[in-house]
Short mmCIF file of C-alpha atoms in Angstrom, two decimals:
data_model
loop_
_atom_site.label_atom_id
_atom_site.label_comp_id
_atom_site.label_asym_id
_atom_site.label_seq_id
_atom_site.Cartn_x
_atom_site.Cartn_y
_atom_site.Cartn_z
CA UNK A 230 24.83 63.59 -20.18
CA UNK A 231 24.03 62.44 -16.07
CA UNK A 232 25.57 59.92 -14.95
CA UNK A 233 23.71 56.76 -15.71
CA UNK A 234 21.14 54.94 -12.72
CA UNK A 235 21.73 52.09 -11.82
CA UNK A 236 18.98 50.69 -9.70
CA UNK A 237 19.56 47.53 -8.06
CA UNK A 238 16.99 45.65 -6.56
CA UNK A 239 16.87 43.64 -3.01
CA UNK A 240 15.96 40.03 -2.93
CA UNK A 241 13.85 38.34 -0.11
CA UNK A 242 12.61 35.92 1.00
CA UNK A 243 10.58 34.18 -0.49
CA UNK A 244 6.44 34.64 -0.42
CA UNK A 245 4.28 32.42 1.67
CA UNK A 246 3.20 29.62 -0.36
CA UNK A 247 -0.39 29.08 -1.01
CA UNK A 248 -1.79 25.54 0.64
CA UNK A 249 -0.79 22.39 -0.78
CA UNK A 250 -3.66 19.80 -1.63
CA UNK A 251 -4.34 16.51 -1.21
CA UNK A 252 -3.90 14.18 -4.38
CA UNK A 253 -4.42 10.82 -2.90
CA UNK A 254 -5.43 9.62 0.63
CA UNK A 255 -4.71 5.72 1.54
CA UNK A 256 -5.07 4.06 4.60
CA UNK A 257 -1.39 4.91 6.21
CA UNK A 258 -0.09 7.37 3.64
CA UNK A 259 -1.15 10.80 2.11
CA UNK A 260 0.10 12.10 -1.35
CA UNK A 261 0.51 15.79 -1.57
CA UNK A 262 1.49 18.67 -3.97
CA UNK A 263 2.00 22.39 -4.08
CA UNK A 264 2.53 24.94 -6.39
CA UNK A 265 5.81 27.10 -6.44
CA UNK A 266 5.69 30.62 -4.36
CA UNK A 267 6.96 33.42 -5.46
CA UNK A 268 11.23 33.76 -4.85
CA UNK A 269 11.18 37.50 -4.63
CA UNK A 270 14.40 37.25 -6.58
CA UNK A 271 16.41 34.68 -5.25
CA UNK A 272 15.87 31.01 -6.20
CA UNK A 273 14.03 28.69 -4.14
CA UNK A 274 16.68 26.53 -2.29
CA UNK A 275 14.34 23.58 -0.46
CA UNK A 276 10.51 23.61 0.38
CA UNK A 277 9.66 21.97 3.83
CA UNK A 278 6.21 20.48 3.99
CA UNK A 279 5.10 20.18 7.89
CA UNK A 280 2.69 17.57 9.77
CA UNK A 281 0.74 18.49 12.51
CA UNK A 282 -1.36 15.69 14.45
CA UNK A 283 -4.83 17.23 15.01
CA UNK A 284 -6.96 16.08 18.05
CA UNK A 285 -4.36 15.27 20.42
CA UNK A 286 -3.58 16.55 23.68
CA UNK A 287 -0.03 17.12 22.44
CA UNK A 288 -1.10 17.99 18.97
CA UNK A 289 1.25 21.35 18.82
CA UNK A 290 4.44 19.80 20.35
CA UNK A 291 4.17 16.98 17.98
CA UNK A 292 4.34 18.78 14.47
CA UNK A 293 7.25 17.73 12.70
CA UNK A 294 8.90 18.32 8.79
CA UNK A 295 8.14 15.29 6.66
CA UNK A 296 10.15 16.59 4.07
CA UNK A 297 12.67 18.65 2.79
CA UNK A 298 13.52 19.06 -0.94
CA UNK A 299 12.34 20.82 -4.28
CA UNK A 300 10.17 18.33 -5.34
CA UNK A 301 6.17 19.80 -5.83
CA UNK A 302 5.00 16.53 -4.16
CA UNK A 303 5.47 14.42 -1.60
CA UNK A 304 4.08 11.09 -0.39
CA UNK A 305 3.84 10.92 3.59
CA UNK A 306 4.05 7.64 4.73
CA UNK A 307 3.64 5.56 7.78
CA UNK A 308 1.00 7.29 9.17
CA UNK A 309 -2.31 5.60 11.09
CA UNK A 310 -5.36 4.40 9.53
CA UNK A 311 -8.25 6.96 9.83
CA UNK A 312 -5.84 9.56 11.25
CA UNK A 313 -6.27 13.50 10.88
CA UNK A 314 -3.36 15.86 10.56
CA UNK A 315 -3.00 19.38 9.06
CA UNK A 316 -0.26 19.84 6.38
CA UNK A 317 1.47 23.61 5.94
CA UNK A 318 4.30 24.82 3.44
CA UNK A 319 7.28 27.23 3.14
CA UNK A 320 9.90 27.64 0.60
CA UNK A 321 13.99 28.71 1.49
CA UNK A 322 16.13 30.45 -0.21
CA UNK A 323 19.23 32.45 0.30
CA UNK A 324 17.48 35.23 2.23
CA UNK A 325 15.83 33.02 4.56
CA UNK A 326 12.28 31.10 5.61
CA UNK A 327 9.06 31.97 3.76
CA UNK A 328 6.02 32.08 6.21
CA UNK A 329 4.08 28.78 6.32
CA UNK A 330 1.43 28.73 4.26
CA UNK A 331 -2.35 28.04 5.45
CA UNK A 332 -2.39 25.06 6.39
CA UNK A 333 -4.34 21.82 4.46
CA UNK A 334 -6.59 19.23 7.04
CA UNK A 335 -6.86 15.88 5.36
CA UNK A 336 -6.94 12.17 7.35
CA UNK A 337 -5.99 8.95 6.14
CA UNK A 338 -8.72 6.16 5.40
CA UNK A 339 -10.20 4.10 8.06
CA UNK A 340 -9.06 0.30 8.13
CA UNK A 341 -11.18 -1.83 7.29
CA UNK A 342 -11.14 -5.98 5.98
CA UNK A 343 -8.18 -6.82 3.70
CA UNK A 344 -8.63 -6.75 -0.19
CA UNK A 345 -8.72 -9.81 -2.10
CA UNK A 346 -5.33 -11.74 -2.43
CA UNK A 347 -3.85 -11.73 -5.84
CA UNK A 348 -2.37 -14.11 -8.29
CA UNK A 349 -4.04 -17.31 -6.90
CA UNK A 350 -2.42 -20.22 -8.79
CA UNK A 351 -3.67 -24.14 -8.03
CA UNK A 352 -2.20 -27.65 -8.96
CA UNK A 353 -2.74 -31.18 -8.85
CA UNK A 354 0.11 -33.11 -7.60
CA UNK A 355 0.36 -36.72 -6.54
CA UNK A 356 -1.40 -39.74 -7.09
CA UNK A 357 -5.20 -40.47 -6.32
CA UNK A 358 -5.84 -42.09 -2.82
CA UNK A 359 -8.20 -45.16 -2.19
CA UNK A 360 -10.45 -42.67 -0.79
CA UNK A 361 -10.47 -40.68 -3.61
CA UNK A 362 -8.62 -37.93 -2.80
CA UNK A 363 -5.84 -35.62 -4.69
CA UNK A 364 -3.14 -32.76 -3.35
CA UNK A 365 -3.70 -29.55 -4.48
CA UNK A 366 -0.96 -27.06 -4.20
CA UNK A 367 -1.96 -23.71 -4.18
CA UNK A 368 -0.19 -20.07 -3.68
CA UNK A 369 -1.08 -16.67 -4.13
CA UNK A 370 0.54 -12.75 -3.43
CA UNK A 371 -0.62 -11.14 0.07
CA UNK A 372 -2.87 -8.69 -0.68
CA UNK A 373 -3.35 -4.97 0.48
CA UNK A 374 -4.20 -4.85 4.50
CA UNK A 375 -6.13 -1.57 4.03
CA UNK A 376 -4.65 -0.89 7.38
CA UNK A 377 -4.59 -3.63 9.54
CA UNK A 378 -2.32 -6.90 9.51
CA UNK A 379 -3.46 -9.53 7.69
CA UNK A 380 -3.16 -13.20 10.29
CA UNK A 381 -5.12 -15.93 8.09
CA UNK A 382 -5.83 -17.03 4.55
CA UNK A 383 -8.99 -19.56 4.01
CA UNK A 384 -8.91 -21.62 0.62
CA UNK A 385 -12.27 -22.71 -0.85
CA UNK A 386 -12.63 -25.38 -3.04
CA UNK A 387 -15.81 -26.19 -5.25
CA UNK A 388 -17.06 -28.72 -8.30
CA UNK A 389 -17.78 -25.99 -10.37
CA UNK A 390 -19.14 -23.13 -10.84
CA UNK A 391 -23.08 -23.73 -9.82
CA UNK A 392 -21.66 -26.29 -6.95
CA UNK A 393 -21.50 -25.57 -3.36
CA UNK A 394 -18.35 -24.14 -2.19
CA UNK A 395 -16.29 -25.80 0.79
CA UNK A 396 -13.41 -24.41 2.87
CA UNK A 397 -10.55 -26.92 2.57
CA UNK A 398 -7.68 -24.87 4.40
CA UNK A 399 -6.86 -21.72 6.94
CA UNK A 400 -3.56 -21.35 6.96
CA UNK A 401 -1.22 -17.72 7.91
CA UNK A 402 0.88 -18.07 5.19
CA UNK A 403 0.11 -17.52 1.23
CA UNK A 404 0.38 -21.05 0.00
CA UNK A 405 -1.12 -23.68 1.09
CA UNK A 406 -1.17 -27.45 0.37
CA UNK A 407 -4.41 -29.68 1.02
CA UNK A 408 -6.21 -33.06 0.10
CA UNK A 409 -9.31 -32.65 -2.06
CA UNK A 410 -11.80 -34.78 -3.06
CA UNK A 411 -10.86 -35.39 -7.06
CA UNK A 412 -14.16 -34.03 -8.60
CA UNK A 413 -13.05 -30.45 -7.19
CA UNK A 414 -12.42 -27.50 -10.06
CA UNK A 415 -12.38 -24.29 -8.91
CA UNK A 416 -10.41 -22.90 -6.06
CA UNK A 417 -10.50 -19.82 -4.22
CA UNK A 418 -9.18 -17.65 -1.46
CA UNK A 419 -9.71 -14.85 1.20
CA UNK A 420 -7.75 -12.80 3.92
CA UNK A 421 -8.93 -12.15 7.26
CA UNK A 422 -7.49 -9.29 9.69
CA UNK A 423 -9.05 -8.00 13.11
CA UNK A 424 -11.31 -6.30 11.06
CA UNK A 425 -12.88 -9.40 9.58
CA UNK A 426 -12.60 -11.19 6.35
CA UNK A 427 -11.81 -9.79 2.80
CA UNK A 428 -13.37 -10.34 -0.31
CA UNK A 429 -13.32 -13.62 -1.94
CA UNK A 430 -10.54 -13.78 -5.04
CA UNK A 431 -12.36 -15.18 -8.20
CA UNK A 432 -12.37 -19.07 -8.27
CA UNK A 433 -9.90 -20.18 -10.91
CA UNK A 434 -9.31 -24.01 -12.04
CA UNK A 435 -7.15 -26.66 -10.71
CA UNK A 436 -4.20 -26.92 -13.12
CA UNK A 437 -2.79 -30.47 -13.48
CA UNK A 438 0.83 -30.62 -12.31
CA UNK A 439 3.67 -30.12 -14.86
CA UNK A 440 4.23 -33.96 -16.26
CA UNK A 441 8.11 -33.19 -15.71
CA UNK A 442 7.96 -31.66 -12.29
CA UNK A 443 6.15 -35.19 -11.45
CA UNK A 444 8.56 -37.03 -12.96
CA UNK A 445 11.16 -35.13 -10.91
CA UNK A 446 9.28 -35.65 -7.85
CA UNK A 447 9.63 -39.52 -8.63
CA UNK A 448 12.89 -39.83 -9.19
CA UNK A 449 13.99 -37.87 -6.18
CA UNK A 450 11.50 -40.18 -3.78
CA UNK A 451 13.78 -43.43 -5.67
CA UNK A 452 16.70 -42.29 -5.20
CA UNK A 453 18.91 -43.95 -2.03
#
């Protein structure tokens, strides 16, 4: 018998990837995933995923890796609202680079007025003034800017439900604590940004304050 053959064959590296794609866009962040190229025998060390401003005058010179691992998705943060940029791939391995792959054009959303604030909460607190008038505490979680900075929060306050609404605070902070006339039962909130203001939150009721955080309150104001 011959001597036996032994064929050995060369790894590379590795195959341009195809294109990622665009999962999710949000107003200052784009999710994106791609599928594995092929390793032409040598294991995929790290993939690179590159950003590329498009439009600008110094569009080319400002493309820059916004990541580096082996990961099949990445979320690219911190970008601007309404901003377009083109996205390319390439794998490493041992042998080297892969080419970049063709490249993906996506953009951000445009900014626009602030959502509605979440987890409005209301209270009574305090006694009932001679002109018949109550404190209402209320607080709530900043909601999402949808790209610009949220700077004030008005609070509505209404009867009920068919009864004219009134604005009883603007503050820039998410709490806010106001006099109300005592027939008031439903309160509400909005956000405003440069971009106007939000949505309305739904109205919910006035709670009554906690009997025992009252009583607290009491004994702290008698005390020397």
């Amino acid at each position: 018998f011959s001597a036996p053959c032994v064929l050995e064959t060369k790894s590379a590296a590795p195959a341009a990837p195809a294109a990622p794609w665009c999962v999710s866009a949000g107003h200052t962040s784009l999710k994106v995933r791609w599928a594995p190229p092929e390793d032409n025998g040598a294991a995929v060390l790290r993939y690179e995923l590159q950003l590329r401003p498009v439009g600008t005058k110094t569009a080319a010179s400002a493309a820059r890796v916004v990541y580096t691992g082996l990961s099949l998705a990445h979320t690219v943060t911190k970008l601007d609202p309404g901003s377009e940029c083109a996205l390319a791939l390439r794998a490493v391995n041992r042998e080297g680079n892969s080419p970049w792959s063709p490249s993906l054009a996506c953009s951000t959303a445009k900014a626009e007025a602030p959502a509605a604030p979440t987890g409005l909460g209301a209270a009574w607190h305090g006694a009932l003034t001679a002109q018949g008038k109550r404190q209402i505490k209320a607080s709530w979680s900043p909601p999402d800017g949808r790209g610009s900075t949220v700077t004030a929060y008005e609070v509505g306050v209404s009867a009920g439900a068919r009864a004219q609404w009134a604005v009883a605070k603007t503050t820039d902070r998410p709490r806010a604590d106001f006099a109300a006339d005592a027939a008031a039962a439903l309160v509400r909130v909005r956000a405003q940004s440069a971009l106007g203001w939000g949505a309305w939150t739904k109205p919910v009721p006035i709670a009554e304050a906690a009997p025992q955080a009252e009583a607290d309150r009491g004994t702290q104001s008698a005390s020397p």
